PDB file of C-alpha atoms in Angstrom:
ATOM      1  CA  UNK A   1       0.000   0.000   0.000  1.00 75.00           C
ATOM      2  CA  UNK A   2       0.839   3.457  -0.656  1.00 83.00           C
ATOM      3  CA  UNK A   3       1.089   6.596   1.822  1.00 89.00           C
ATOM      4  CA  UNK A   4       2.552   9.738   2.452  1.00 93.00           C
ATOM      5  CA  UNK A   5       4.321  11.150   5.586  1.00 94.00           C
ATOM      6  CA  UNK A   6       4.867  15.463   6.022  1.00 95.00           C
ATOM      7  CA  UNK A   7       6.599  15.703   8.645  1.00 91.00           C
ATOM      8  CA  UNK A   8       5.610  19.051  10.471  1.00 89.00           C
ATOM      9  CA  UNK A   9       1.790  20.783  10.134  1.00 92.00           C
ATOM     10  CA  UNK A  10       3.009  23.940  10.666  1.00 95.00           C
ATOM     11  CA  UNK A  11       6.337  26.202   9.002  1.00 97.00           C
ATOM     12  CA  UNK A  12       7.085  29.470  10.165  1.00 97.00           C
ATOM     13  CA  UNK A  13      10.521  30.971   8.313  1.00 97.00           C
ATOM     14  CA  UNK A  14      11.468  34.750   7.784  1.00 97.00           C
ATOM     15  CA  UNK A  15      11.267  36.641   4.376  1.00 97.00           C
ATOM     16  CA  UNK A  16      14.108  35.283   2.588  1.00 97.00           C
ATOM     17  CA  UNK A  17      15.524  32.199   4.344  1.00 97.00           C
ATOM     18  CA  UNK A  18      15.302  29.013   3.099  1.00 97.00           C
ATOM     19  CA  UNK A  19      11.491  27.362   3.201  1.00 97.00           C
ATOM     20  CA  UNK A  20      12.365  23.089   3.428  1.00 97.00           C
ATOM     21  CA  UNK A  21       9.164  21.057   3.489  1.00 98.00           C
ATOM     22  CA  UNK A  22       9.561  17.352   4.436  1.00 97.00           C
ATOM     23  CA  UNK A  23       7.651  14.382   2.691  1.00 96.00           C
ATOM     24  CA  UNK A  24       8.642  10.981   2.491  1.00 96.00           C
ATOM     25  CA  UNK A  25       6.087   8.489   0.883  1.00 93.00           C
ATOM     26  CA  UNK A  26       6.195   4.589   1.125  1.00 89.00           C
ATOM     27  CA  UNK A  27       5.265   2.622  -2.126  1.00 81.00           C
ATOM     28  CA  UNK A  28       5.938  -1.039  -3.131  1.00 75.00           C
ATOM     29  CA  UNK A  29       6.452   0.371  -7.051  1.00 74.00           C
ATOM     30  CA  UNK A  30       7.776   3.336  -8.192  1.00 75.00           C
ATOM     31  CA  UNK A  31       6.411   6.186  -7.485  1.00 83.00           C
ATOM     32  CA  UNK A  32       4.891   9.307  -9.087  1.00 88.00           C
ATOM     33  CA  UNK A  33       5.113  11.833  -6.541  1.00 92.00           C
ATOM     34  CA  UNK A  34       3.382  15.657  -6.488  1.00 94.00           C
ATOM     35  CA  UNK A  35       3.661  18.519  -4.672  1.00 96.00           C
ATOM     36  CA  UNK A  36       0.060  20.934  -4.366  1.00 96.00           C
ATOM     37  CA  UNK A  37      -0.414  24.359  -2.834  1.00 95.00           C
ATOM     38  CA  UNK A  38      -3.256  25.425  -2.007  1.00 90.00           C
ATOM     39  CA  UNK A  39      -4.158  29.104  -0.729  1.00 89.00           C
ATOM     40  CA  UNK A  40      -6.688  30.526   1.319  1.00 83.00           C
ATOM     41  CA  UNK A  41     -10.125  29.763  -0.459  1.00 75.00           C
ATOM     42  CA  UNK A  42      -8.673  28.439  -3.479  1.00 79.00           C
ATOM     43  CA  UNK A  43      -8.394  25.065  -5.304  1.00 81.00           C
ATOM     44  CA  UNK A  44      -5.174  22.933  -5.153  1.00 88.00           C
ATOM     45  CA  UNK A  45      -2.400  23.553  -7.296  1.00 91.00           C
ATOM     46  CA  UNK A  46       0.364  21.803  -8.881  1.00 92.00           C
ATOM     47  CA  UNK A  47       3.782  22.890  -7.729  1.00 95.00           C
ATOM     48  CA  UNK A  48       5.737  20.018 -10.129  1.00 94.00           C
ATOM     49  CA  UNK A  49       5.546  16.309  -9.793  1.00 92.00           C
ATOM     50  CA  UNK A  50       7.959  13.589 -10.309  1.00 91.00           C
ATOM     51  CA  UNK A  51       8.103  11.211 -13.064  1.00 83.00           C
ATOM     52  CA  UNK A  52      11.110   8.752 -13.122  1.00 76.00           C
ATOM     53  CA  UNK A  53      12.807  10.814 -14.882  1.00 75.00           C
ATOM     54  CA  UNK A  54      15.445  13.960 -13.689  1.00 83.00           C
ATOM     55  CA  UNK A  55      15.544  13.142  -9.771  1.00 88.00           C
ATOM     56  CA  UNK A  56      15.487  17.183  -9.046  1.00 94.00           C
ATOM     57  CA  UNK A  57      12.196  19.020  -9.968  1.00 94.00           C
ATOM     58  CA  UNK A  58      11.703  22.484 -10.699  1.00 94.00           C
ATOM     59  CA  UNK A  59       8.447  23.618 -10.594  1.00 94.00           C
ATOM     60  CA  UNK A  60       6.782  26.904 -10.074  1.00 93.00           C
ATOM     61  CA  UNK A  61       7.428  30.068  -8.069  1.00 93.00           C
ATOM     62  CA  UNK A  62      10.946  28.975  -7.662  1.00 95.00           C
ATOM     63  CA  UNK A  63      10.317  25.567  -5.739  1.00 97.00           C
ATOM     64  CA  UNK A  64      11.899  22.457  -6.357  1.00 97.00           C
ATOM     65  CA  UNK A  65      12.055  18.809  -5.236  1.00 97.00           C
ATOM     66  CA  UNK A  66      14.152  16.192  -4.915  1.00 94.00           C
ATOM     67  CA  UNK A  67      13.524  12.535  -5.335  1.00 93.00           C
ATOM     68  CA  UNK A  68      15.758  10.385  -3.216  1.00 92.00           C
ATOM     69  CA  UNK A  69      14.714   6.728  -3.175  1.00 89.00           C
ATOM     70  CA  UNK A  70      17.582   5.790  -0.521  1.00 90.00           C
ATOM     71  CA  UNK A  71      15.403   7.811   2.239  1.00 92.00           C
ATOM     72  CA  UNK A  72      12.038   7.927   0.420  1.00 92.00           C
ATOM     73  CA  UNK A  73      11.752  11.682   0.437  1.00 94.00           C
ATOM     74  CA  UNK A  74      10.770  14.320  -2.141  1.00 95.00           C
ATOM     75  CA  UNK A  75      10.794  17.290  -0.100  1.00 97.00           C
ATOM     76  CA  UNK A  76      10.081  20.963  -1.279  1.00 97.00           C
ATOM     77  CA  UNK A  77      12.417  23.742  -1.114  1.00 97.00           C
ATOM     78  CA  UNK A  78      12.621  27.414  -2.221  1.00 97.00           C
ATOM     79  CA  UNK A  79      16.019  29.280  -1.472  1.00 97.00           C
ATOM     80  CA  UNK A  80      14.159  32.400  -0.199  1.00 97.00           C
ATOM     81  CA  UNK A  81      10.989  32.414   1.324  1.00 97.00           C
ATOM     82  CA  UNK A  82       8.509  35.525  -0.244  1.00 96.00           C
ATOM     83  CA  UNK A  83       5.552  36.189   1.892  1.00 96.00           C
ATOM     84  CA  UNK A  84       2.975  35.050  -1.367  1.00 95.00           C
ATOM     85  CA  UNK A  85       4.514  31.579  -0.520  1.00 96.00           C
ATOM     86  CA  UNK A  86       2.359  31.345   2.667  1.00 96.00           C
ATOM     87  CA  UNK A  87      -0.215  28.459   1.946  1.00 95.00           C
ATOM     88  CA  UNK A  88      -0.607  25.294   3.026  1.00 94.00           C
ATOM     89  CA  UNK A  89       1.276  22.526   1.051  1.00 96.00           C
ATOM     90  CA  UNK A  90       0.402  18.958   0.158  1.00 96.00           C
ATOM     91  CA  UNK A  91       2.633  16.058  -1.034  1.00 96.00           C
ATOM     92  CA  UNK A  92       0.671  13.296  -3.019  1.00 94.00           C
ATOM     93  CA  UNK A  93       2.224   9.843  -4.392  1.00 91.00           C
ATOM     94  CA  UNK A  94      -0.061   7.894  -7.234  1.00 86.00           C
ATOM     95  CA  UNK A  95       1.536   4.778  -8.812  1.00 78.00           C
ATOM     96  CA  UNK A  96       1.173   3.574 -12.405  1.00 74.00           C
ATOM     97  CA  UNK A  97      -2.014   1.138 -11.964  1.00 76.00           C
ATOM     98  CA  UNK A  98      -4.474   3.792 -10.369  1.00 80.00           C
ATOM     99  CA  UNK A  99      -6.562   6.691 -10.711  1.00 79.00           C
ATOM    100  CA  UNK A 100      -5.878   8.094  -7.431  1.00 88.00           C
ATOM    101  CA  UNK A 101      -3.749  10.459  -6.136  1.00 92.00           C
ATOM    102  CA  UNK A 102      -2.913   9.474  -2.142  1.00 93.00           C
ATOM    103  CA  UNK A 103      -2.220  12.942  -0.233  1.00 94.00           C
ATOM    104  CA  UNK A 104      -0.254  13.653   2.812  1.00 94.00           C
ATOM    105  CA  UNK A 105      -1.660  15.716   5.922  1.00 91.00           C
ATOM    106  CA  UNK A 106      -0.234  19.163   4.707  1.00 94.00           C
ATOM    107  CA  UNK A 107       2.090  21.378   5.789  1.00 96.00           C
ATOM    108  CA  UNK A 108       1.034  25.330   6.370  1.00 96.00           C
ATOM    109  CA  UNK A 109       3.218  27.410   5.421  1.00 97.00           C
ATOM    110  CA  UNK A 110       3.851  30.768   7.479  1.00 97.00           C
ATOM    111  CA  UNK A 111       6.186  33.501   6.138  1.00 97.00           C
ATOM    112  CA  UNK A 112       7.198  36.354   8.828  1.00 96.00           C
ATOM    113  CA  UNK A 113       8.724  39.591   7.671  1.00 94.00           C
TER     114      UNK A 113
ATOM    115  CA  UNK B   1      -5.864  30.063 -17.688  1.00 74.00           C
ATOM    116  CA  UNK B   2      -9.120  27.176 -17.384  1.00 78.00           C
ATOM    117  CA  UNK B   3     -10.181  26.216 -14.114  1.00 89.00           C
ATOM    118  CA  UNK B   4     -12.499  23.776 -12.489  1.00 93.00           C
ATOM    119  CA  UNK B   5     -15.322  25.449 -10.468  1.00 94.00           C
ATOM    120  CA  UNK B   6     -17.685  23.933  -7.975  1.00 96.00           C
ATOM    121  CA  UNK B   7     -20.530  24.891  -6.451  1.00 95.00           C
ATOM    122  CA  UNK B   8     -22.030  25.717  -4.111  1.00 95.00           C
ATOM    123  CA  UNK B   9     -19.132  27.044  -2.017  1.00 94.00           C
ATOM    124  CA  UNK B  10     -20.990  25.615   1.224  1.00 96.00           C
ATOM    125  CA  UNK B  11     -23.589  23.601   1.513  1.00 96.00           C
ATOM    126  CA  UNK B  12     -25.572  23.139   4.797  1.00 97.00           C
ATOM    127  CA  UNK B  13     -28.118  20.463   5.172  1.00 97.00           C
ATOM    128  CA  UNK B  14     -29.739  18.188   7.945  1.00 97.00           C
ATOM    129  CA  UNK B  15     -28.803  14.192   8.352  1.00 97.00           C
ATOM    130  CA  UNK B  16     -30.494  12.283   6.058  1.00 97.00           C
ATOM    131  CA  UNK B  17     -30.972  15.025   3.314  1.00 97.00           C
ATOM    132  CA  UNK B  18     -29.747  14.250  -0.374  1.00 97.00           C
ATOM    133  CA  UNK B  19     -27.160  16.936  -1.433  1.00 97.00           C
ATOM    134  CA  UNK B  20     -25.691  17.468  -4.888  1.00 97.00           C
ATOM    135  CA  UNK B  21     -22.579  18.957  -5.407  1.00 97.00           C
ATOM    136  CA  UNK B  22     -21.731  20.570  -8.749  1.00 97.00           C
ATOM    137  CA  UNK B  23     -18.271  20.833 -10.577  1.00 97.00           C
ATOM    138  CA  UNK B  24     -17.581  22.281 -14.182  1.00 96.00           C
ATOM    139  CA  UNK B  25     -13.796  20.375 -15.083  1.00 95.00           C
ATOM    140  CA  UNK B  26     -12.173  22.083 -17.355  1.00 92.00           C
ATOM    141  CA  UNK B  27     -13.973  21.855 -21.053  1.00 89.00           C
ATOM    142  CA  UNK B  28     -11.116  19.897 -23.201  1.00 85.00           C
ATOM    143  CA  UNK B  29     -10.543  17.164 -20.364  1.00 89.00           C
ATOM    144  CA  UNK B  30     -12.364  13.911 -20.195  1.00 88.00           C
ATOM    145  CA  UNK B  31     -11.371  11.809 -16.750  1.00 91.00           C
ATOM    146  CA  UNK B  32     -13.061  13.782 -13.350  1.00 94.00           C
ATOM    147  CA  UNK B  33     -12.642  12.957  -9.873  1.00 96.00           C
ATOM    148  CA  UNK B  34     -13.510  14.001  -6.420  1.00 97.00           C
ATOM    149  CA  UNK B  35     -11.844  13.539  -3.018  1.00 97.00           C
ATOM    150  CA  UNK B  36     -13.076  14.806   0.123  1.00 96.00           C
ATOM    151  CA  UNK B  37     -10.957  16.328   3.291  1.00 91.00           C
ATOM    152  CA  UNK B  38     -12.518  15.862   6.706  1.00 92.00           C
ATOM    153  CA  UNK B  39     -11.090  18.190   8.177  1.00 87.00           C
ATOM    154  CA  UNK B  40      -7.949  17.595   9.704  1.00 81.00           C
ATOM    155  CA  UNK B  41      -7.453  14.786   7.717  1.00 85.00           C
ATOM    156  CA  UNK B  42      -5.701  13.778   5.020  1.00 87.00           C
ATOM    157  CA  UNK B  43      -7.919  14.441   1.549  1.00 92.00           C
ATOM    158  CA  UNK B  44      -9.229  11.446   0.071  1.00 94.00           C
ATOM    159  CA  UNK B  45      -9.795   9.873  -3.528  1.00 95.00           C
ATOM    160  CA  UNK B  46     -13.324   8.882  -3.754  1.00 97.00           C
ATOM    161  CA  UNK B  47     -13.953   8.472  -7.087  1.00 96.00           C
ATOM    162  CA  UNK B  48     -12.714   8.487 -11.004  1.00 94.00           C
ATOM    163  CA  UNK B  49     -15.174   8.435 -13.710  1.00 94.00           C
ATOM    164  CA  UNK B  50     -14.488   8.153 -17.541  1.00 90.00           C
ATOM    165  CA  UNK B  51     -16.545   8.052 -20.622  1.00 88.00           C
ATOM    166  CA  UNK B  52     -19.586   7.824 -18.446  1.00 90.00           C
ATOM    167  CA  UNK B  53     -18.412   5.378 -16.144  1.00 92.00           C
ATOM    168  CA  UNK B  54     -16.935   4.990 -12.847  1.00 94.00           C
ATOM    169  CA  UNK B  55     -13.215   3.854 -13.395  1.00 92.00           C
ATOM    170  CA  UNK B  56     -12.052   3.193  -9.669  1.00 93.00           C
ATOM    171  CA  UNK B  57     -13.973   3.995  -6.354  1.00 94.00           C
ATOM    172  CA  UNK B  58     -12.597   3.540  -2.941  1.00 94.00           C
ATOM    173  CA  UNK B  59     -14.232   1.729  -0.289  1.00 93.00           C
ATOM    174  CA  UNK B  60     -15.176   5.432   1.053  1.00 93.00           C
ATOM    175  CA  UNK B  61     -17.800   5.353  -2.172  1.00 95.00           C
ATOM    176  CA  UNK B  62     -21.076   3.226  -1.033  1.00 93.00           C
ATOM    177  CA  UNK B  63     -24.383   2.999  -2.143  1.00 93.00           C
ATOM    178  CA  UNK B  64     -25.147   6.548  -0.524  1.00 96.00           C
ATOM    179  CA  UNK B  65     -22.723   8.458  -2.988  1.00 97.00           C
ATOM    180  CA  UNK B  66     -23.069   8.125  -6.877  1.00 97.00           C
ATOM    181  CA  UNK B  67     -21.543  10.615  -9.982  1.00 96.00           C
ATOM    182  CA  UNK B  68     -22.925  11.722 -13.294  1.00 94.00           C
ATOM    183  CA  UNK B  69     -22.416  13.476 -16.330  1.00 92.00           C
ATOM    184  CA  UNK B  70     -25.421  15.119 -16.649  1.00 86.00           C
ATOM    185  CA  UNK B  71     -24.658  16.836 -19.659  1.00 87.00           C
ATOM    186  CA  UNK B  72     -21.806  18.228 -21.809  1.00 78.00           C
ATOM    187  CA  UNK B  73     -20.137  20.502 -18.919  1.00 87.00           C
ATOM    188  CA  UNK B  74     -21.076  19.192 -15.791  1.00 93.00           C
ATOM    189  CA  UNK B  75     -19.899  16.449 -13.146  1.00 96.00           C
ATOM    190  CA  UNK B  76     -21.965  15.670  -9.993  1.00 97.00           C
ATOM    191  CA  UNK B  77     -21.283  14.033  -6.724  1.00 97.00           C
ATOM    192  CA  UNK B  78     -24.827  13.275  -4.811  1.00 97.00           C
ATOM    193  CA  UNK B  79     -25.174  11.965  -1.444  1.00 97.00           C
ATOM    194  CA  UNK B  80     -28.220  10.198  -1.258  1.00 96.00           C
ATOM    195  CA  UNK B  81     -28.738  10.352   2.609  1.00 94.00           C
ATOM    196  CA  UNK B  82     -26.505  12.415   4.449  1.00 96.00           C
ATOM    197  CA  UNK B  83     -24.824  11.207   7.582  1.00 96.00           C
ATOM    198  CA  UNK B  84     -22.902  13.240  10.214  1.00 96.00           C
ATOM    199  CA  UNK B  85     -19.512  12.299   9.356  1.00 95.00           C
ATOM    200  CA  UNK B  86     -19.972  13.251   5.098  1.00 97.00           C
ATOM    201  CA  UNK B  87     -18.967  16.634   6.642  1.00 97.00           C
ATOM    202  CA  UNK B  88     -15.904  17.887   4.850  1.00 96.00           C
ATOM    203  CA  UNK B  89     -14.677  19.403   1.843  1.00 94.00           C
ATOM    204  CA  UNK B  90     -15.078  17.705  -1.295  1.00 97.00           C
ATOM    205  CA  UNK B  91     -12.372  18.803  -3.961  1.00 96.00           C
ATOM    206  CA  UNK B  92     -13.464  18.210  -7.986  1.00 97.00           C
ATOM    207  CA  UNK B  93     -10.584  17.345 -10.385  1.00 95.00           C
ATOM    208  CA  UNK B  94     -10.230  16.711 -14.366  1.00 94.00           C
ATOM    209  CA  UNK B  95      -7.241  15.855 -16.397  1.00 90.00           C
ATOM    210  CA  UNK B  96      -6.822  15.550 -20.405  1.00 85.00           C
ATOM    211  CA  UNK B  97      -6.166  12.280 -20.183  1.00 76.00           C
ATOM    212  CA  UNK B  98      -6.247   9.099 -18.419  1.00 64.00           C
ATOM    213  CA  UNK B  99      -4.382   8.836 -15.324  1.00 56.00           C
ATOM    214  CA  UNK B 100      -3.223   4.911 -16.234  1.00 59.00           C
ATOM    215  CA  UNK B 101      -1.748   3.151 -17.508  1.00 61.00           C
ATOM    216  CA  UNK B 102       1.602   5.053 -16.772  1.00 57.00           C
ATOM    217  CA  UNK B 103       0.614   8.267 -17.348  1.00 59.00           C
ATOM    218  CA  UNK B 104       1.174  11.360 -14.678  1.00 60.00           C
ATOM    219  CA  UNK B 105      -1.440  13.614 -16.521  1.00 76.00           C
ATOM    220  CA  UNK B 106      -1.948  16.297 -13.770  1.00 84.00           C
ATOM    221  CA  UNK B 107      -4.996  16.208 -12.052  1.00 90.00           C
ATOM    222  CA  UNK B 108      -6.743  20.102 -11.955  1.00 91.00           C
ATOM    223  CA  UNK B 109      -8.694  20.605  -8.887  1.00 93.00           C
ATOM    224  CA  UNK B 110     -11.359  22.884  -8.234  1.00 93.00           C
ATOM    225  CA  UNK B 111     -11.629  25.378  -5.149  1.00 91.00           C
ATOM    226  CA  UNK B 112     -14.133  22.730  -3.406  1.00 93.00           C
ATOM    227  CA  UNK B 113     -17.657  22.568  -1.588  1.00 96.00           C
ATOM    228  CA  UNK B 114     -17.274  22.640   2.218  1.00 96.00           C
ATOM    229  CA  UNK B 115     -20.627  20.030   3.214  1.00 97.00           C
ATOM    230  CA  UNK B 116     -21.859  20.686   6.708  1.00 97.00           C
ATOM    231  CA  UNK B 117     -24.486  18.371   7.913  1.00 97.00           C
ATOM    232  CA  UNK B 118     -26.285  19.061  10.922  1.00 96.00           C
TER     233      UNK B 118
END
């Protein structure tokens, strides 16, 4: 079976430090991984998502991912935190033979100036 | 830039009352889902439906909850009979094409319905 672990529900970092969101997922096949955003009264949005191929992921608004299958992560970082970043973030894994994306708790996101 | 939209926003209704929740995907896609998110819980697939059929349900999807295609633009969720713990959000999605075999097609979601049943 297939889940997803963020560690932390809340991150608070200052305008411009580093923002470092933790996922690590377990799956028995390889995994498609995804990282959503989703901000206040909105839908969620894709951030980038991980196909088997390049292990680092750039996606939008400067984040990125990396997929390390020694530790099972694919967690999200931005080098410097802006205060639109403040949302709550989701990681999701899905593997080739289902519909269904399987979501971790979420993280929210705080940014302090 | 498309977008799914759903409505209501929030729906209020007593146990045991059918609701229907409305999504428009986006108008070129053909494979819609919903998940829900209790809340402060994890959100949840509930169901995928393709060319007028379900393609996977999870064992959250009984008798109580079905999906349609009404026409052209829209995608339903109703829940027959209500119960206190349907509260949550329930999320739409769509995506131009199928999510399997292999394929990572991104999955759009809408902004949601937030169900309250009293």
């Amino acid at each position: 079976a297939q889940s997803v672990t963020q560690l932390g529900s809340h991150v608070s970092v200052s305008e411009g430090a580093l923002v470092l969101l933790r996922c690590n997922y377990s799956s028995s096949v390889p995994p498609y991984l995804f990282w959503y955003v989703q901000y206040p009264n909105q839908g969620l949005q894709l951030l980038l998502k991980y196909t088997s191929a390049a292990t680092l992921v750039k996606g939008i608004n400067g984040f990125e991912a990396e997929f390390k299958k020694s530790e099972t992560s694919f967690h999200l970082t931005k080098p410097s935190a802006h205060m639109s970043d403040a949302a709550e973030y989701f990681c999701a894994v899905k593997s080739y033979n289902t519909d269904k994306l399987i979501f971790g708790t979420g993280t929210r996101l705080q940014v302090f100036p | 830039e498309p977008e799914v939209t759903q409505t209501p926003s929030h729906q209020v209704t007593q146990m045991g009352q059918e609701v229907i929740l409305r999504c428009v995907p986006i108008s070129n896609h053909l494979y819609f889902y919903w998940y829900r998110q209790i809340l402060g819980q994890k959100v949840e697939f509930l169901v995928s439906f393709y060319n007028n059929e379900i393609s996977e349900k999870s064992e959250i999807f009984d008798d109580q909850f079905s999906v349609e295609r009404p026409d052209g633009s829209n995608f339903t969720l109703k829940i027959r009979s209500t119960k206190l713990e349907d509260s949550a959000m329930y999320f739409c999605a769509s995506s131009e094409r199928g999510p399997r075999p292999g394929s990572t097609d991104t999955q759009y979601f809408g902004p949601g319905t937030r169900l309250t049943v009293l």
